[in-house]
mmCIF file of C-alpha atoms in Angstrom:
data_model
loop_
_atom_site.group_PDB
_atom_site.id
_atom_site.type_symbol
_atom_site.label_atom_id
_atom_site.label_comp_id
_atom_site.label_asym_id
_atom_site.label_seq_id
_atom_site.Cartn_x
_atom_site.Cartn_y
_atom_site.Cartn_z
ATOM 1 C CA UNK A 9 39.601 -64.795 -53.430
ATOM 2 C CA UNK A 10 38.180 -65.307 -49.840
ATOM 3 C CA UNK A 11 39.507 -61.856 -48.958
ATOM 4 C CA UNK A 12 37.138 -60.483 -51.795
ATOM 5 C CA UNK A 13 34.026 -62.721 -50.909
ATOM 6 C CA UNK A 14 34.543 -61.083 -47.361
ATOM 7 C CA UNK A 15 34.493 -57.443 -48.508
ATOM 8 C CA UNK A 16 31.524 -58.272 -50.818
ATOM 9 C CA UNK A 17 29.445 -59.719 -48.167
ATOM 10 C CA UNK A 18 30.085 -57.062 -45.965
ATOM 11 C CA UNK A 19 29.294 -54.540 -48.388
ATOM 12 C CA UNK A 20 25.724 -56.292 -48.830
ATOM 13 C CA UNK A 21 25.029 -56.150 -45.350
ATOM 14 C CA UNK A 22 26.142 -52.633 -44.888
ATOM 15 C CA UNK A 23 23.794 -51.803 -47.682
ATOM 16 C CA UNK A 24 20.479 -54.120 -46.825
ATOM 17 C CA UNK A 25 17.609 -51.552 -46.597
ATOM 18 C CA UNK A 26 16.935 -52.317 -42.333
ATOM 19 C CA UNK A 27 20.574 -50.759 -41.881
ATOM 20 C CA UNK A 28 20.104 -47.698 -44.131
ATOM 21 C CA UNK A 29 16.846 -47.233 -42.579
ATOM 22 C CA UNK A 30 17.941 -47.679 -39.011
ATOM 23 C CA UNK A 31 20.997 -45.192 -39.864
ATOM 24 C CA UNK A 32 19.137 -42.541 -41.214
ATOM 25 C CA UNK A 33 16.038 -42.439 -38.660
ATOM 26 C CA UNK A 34 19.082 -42.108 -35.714
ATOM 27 C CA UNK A 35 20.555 -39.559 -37.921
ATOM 28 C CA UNK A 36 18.746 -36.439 -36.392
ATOM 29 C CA UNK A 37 18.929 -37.391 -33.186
ATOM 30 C CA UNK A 38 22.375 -37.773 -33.093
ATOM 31 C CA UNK A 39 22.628 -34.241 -35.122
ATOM 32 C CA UNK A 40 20.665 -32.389 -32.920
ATOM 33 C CA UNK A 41 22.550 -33.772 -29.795
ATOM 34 C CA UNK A 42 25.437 -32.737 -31.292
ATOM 35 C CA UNK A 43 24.405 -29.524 -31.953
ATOM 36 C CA UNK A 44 23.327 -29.301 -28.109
ATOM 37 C CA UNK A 45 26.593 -30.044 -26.831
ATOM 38 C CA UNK A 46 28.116 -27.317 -29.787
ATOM 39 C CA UNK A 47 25.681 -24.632 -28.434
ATOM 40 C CA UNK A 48 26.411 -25.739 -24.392
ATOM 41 C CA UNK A 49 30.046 -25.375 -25.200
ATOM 42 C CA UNK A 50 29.811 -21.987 -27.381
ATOM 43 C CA UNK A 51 27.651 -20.825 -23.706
ATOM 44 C CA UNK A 52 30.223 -22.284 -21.400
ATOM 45 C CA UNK A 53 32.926 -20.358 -23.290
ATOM 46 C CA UNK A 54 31.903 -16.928 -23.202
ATOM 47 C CA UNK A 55 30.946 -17.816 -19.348
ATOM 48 C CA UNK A 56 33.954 -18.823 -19.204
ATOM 49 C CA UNK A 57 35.242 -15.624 -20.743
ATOM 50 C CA UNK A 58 33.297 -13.441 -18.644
ATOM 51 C CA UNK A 59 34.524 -15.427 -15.337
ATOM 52 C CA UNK A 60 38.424 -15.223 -16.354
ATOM 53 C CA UNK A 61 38.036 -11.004 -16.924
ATOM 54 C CA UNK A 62 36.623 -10.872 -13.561
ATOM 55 C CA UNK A 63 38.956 -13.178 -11.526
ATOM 56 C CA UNK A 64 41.754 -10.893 -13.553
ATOM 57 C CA UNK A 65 40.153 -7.748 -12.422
ATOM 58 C CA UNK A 66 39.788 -8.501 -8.609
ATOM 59 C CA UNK A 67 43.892 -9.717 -9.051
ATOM 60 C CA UNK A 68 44.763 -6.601 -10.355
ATOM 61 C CA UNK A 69 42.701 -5.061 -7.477
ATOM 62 C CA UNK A 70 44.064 -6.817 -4.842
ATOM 63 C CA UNK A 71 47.874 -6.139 -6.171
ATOM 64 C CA UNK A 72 46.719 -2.143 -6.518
ATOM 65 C CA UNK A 73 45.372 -2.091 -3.006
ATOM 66 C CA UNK A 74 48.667 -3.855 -1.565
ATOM 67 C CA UNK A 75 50.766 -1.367 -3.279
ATOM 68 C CA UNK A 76 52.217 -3.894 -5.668
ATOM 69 C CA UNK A 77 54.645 -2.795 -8.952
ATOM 70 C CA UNK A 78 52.583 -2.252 -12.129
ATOM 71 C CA UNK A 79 55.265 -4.834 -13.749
ATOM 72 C CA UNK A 80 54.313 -7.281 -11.155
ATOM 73 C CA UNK A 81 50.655 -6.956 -11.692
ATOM 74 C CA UNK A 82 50.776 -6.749 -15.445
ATOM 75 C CA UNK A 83 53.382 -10.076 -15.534
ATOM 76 C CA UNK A 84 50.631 -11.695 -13.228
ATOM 77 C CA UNK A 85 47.593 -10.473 -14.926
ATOM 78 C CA UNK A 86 49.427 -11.964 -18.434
ATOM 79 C CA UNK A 87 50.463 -15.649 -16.153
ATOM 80 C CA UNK A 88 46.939 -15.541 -14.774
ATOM 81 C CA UNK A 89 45.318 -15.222 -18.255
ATOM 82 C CA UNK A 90 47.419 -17.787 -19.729
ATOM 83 C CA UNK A 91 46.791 -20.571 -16.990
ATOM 84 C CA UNK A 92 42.769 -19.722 -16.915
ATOM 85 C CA UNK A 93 42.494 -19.892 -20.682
ATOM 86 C CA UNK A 94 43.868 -23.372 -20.859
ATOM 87 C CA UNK A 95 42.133 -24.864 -18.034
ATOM 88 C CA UNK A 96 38.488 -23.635 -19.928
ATOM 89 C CA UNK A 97 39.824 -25.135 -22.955
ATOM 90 C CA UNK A 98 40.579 -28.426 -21.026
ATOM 91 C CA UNK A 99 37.523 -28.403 -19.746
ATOM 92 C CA UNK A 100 35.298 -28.034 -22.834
ATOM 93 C CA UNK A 101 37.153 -30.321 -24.236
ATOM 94 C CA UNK A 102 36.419 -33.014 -21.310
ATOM 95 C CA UNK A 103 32.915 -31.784 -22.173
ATOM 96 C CA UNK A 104 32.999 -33.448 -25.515
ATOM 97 C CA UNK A 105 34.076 -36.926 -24.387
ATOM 98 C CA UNK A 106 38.153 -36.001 -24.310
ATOM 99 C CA UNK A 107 40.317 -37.629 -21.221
ATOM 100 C CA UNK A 108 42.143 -34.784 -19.692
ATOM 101 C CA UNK A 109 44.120 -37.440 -17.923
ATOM 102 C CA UNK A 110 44.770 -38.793 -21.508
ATOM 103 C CA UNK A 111 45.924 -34.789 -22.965
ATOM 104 C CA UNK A 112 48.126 -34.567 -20.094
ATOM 105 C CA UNK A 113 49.953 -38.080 -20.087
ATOM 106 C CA UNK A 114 50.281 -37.288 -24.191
ATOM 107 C CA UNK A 115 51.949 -34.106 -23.217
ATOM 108 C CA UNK A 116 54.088 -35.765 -20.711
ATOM 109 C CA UNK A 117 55.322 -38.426 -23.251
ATOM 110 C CA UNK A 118 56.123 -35.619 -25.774
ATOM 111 C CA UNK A 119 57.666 -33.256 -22.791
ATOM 112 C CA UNK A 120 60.678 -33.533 -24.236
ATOM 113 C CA UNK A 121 59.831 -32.547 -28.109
ATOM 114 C CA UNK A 122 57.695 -30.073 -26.564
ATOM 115 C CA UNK A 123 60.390 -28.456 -24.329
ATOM 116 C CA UNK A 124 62.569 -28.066 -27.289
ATOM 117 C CA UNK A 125 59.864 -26.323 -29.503
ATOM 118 C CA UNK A 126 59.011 -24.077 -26.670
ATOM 119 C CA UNK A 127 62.242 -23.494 -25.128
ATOM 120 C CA UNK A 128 62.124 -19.396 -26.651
ATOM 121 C CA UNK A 129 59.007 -19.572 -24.732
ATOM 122 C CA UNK A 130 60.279 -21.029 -21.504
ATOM 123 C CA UNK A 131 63.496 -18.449 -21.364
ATOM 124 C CA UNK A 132 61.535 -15.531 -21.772
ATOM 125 C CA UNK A 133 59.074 -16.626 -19.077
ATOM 126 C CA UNK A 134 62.231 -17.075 -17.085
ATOM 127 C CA UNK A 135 63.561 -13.961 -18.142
ATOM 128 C CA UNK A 136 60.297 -12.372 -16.681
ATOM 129 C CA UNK A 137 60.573 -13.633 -13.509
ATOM 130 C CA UNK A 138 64.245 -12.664 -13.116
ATOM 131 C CA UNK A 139 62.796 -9.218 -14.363
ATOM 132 C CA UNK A 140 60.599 -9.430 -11.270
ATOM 133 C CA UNK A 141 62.708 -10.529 -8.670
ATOM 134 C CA UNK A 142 65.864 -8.384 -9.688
ATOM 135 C CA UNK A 143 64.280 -5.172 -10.781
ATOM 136 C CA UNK A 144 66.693 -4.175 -12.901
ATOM 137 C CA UNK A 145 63.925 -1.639 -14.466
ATOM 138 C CA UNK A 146 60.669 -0.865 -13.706
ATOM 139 C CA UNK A 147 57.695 0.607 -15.558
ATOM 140 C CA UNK A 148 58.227 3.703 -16.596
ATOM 141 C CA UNK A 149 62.127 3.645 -16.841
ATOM 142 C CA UNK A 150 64.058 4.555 -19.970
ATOM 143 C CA UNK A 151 66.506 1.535 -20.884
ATOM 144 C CA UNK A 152 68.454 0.796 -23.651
ATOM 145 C CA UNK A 153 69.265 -2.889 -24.721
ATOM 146 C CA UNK A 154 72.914 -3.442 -25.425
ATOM 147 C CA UNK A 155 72.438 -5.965 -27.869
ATOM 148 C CA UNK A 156 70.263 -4.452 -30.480
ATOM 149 C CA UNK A 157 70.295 -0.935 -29.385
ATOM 150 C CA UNK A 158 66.381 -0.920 -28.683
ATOM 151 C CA UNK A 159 65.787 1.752 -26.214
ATOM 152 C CA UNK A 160 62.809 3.692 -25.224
ATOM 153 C CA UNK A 161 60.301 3.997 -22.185
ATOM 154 C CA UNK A 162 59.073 0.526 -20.436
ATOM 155 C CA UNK A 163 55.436 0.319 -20.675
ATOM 156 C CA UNK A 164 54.491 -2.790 -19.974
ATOM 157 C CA UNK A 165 56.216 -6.262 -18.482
ATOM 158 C CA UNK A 166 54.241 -9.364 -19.811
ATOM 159 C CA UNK A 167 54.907 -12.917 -19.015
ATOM 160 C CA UNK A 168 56.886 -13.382 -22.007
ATOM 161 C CA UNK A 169 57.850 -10.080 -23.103
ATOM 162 C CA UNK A 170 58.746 -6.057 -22.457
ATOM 163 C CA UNK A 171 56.846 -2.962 -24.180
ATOM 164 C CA UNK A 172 58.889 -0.263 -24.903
ATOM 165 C CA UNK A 173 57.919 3.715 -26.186
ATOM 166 C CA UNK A 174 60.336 5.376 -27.798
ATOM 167 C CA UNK A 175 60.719 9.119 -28.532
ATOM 168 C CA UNK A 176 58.961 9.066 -31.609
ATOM 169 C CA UNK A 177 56.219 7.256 -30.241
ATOM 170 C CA UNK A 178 57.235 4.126 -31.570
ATOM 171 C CA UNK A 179 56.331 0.697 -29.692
ATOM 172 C CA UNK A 180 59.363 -1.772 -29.306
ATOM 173 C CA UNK A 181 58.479 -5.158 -28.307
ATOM 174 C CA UNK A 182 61.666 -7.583 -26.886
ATOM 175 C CA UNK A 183 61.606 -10.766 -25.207
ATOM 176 C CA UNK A 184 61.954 -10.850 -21.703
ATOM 177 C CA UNK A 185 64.817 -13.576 -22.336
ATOM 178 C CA UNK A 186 66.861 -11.013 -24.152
ATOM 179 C CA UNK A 187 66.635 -8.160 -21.460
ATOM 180 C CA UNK A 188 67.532 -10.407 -18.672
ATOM 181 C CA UNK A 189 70.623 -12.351 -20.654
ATOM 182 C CA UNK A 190 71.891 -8.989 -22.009
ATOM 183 C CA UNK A 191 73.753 -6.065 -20.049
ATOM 184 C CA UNK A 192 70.339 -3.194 -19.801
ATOM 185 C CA UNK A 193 71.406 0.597 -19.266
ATOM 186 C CA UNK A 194 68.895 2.335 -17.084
ATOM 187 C CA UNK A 195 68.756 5.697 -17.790
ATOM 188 C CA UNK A 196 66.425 6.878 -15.366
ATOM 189 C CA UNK A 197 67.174 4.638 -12.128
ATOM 190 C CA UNK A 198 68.431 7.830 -10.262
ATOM 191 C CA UNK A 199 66.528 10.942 -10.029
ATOM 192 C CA UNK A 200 69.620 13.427 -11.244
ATOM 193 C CA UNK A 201 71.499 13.023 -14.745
ATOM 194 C CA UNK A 202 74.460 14.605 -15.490
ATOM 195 C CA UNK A 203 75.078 16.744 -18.746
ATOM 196 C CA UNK A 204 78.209 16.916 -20.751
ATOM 197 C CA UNK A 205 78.612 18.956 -24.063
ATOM 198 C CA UNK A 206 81.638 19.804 -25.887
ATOM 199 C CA UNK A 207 82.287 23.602 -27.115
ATOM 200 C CA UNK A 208 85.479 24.636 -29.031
ATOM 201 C CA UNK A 209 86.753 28.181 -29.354
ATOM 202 C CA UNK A 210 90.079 28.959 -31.779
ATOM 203 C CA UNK A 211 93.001 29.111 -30.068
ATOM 204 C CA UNK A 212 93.424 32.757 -30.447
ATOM 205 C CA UNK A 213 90.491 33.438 -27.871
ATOM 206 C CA UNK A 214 91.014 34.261 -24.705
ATOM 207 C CA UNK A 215 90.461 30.940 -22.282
ATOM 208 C CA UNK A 216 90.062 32.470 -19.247
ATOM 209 C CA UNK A 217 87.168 34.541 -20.468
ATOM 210 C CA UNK A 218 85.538 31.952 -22.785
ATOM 211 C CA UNK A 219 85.581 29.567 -19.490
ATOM 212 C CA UNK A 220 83.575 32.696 -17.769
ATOM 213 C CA UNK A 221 81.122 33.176 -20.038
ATOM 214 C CA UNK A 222 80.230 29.619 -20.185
ATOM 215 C CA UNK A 223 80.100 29.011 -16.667
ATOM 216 C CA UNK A 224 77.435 32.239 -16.505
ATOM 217 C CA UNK A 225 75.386 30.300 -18.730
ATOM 218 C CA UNK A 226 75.477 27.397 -16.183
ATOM 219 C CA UNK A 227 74.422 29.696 -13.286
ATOM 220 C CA UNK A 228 71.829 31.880 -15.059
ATOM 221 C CA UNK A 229 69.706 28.119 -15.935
ATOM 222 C CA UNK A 230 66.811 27.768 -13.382
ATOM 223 C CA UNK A 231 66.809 24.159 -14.182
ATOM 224 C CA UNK A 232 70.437 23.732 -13.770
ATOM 225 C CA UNK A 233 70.851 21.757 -9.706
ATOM 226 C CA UNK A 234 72.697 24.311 -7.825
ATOM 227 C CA UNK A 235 74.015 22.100 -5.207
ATOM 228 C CA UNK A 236 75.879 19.794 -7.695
ATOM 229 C CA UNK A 237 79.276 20.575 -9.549
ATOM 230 C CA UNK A 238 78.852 22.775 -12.297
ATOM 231 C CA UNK A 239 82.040 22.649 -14.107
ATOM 232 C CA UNK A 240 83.613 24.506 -17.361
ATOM 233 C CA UNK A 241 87.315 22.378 -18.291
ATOM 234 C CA UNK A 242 89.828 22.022 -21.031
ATOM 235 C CA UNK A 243 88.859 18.808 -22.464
ATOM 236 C CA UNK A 244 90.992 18.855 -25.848
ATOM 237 C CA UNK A 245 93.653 20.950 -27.359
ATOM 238 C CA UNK A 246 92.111 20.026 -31.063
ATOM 239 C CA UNK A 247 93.721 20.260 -34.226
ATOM 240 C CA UNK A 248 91.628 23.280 -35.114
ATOM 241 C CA UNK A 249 90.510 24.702 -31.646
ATOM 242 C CA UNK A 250 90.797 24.448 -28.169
ATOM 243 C CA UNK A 251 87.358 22.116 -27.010
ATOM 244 C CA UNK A 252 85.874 22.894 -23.383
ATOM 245 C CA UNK A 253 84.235 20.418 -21.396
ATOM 246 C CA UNK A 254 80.726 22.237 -20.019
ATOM 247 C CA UNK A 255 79.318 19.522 -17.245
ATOM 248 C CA UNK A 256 76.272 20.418 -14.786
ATOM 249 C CA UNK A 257 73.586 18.203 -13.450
ATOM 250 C CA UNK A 258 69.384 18.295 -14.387
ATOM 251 C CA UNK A 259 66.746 16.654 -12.659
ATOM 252 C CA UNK A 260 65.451 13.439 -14.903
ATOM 253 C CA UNK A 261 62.336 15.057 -15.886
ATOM 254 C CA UNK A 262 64.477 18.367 -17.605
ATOM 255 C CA UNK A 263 67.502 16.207 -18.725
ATOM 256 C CA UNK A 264 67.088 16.926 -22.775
ATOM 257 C CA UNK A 265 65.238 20.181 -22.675
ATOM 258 C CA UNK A 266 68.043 21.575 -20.575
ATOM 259 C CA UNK A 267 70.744 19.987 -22.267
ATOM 260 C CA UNK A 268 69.515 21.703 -25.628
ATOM 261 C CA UNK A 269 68.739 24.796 -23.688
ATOM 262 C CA UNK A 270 72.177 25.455 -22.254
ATOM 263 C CA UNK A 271 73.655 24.123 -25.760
ATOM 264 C CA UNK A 272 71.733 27.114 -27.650
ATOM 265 C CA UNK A 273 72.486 29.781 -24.890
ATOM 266 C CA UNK A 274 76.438 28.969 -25.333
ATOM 267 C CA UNK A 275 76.669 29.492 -28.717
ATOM 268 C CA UNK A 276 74.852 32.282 -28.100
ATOM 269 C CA UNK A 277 76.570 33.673 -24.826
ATOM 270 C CA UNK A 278 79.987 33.081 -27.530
ATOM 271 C CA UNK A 279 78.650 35.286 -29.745
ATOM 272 C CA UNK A 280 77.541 38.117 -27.757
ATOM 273 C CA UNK A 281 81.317 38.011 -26.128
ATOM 274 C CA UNK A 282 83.086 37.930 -29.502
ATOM 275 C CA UNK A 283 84.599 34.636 -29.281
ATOM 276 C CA UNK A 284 85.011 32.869 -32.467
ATOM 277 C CA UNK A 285 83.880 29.123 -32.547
ATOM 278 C CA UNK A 286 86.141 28.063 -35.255
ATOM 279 C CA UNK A 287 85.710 25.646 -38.398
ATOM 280 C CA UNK A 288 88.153 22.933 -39.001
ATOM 281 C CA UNK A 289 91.373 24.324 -40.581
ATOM 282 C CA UNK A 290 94.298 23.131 -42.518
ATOM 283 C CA UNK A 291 97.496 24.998 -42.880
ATOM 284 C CA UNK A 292 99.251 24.526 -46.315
ATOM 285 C CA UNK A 293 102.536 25.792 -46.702
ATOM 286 C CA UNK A 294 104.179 26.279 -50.207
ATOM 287 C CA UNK A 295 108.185 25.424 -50.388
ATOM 288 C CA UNK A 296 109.798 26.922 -53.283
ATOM 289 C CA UNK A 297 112.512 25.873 -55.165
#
């Protein structure tokens, strides 16, 4: 019963006429100072904005003119970005009466909650900085992941994850704690890459000539290194043909449009010498009783 004479009574004081009045005559004021700070903020931001592209820009700069790695200046243009951002959102929000003392002693409480939710996070900004330090790839380096089989050209290294391009002008995005937890084949880390194809001839040709003819494809290739082993082996004695080994080495940069160059000219070389490249066969042979 009191607890209801208490609520009653406040109610009529909350609504006596002087404390309506009062409320709505501060009203605007406190409206338009709001609106003030709004507007300051909105300002301060795209200052802010402004000030964090140009502190990036004289980074990258700097990094250029001391001959840095373009991963190493993109992962610290991305880190850089990152860190700014958050300190001009901790700072408008100081702006507007918020402790940053207070955010960051609530963040420290919940450290641990928040290291579990953002532990992806943390391993692939670990993963970056392996990245950096070990170089196992660089931009511009074709890699393929073991894991998933991703492979293409790097194009970028961000602070929490890799761009890849592949052939068919696909982008390939994979987290930078993936690359550096998983074994990463580096296809262009040295400047020569060796080719080996496979062509079978029917046992009834004549090896010794086949061999010959292949190896003049080998030699007649401008883009085919001379001063590495060119090489034309027995690799298989097949079920249905005899399968040569053809090996030589290309520079990086001619790797595939040599390796289906030469493959072309030896069928073609075969042809011209009369040497059968032979389908799969099966001998059947009838017993009769």
């Amino acid at each position: 019963m009191n607890f209801c004479l208490l609520t009653g009574d406040s109610l009529e004081e909350m609504i006596q006429p002087g404390v309506l009045k009062s409320f709505f005559e501060k009203l605007p004021e406190k409206a338009l100072h709001l609106g003030v700070r709004v507007l300051l903020a909105v300002v301060c931001f795209l200052i802010g904005v402004q000030l964090i592209k140009l502190i990036r820009k004289i980074i990258k700069k700097s990094m250029q003119r001391a001959s840095a790695e373009l991963g190493a200046v993109q992962f610290v243009d991305s880190f850089v970005k990152a860190a700014l951002y958050v300190l001009l959102v901790l700072m408008l929000a100081s702006s507007f009466g918020v402790d940053a003392a207070s955010i960051v002693a609530v963040l420290g409480s919940a450290g641990v909650a928040i290291g579990l939710a953002i532990q992806g996070s943390l391993s692939n900004l670990a993963g970056g900085v392996l990245i950096l330090l070990l170089k196992p790839f660089r931009v511009g380096d074709y890699i393929l992941e073991s894991s998933t089989g991703k492979e293409g050209t790097v194009t970028e290294i961000q602070i929490f994850y890799t761009k890849l391009l592949t052939v068919d002008n696909k982008t390939v995005i994979l987290p930078n704690g993936s690359l550096a937890n998983n074994s990463i084949v580096n296809m262009t880390a040295q400047a020569n890459r060796r080719m080996d194809i496979i062509v079978s001839v029917s046992y009834g040709a004549d090896l010794k000539r086949a061999k010959e003819v292949l190896m003049n494809v080998l030699m007649e290739d401008d883009a085919v290194l001379k001063d590495m082993d060119r090489m034309v082996f027995v690799d298989e004695l097949a079920a249905s043909s005899v399968n040569l080994g053809v090996r030589c080495w290309f520079k990086q940069a001619d790797f595939w449009t040599g390796k289906w160059r030469v493959t072309e000219n030896c069928k073609l070389a075969l042809d011209e010498a009369g040497i059968e490249i032979p389908f799969n066969q099966l001998d059947v042979h009838l017993e009769q009783k």
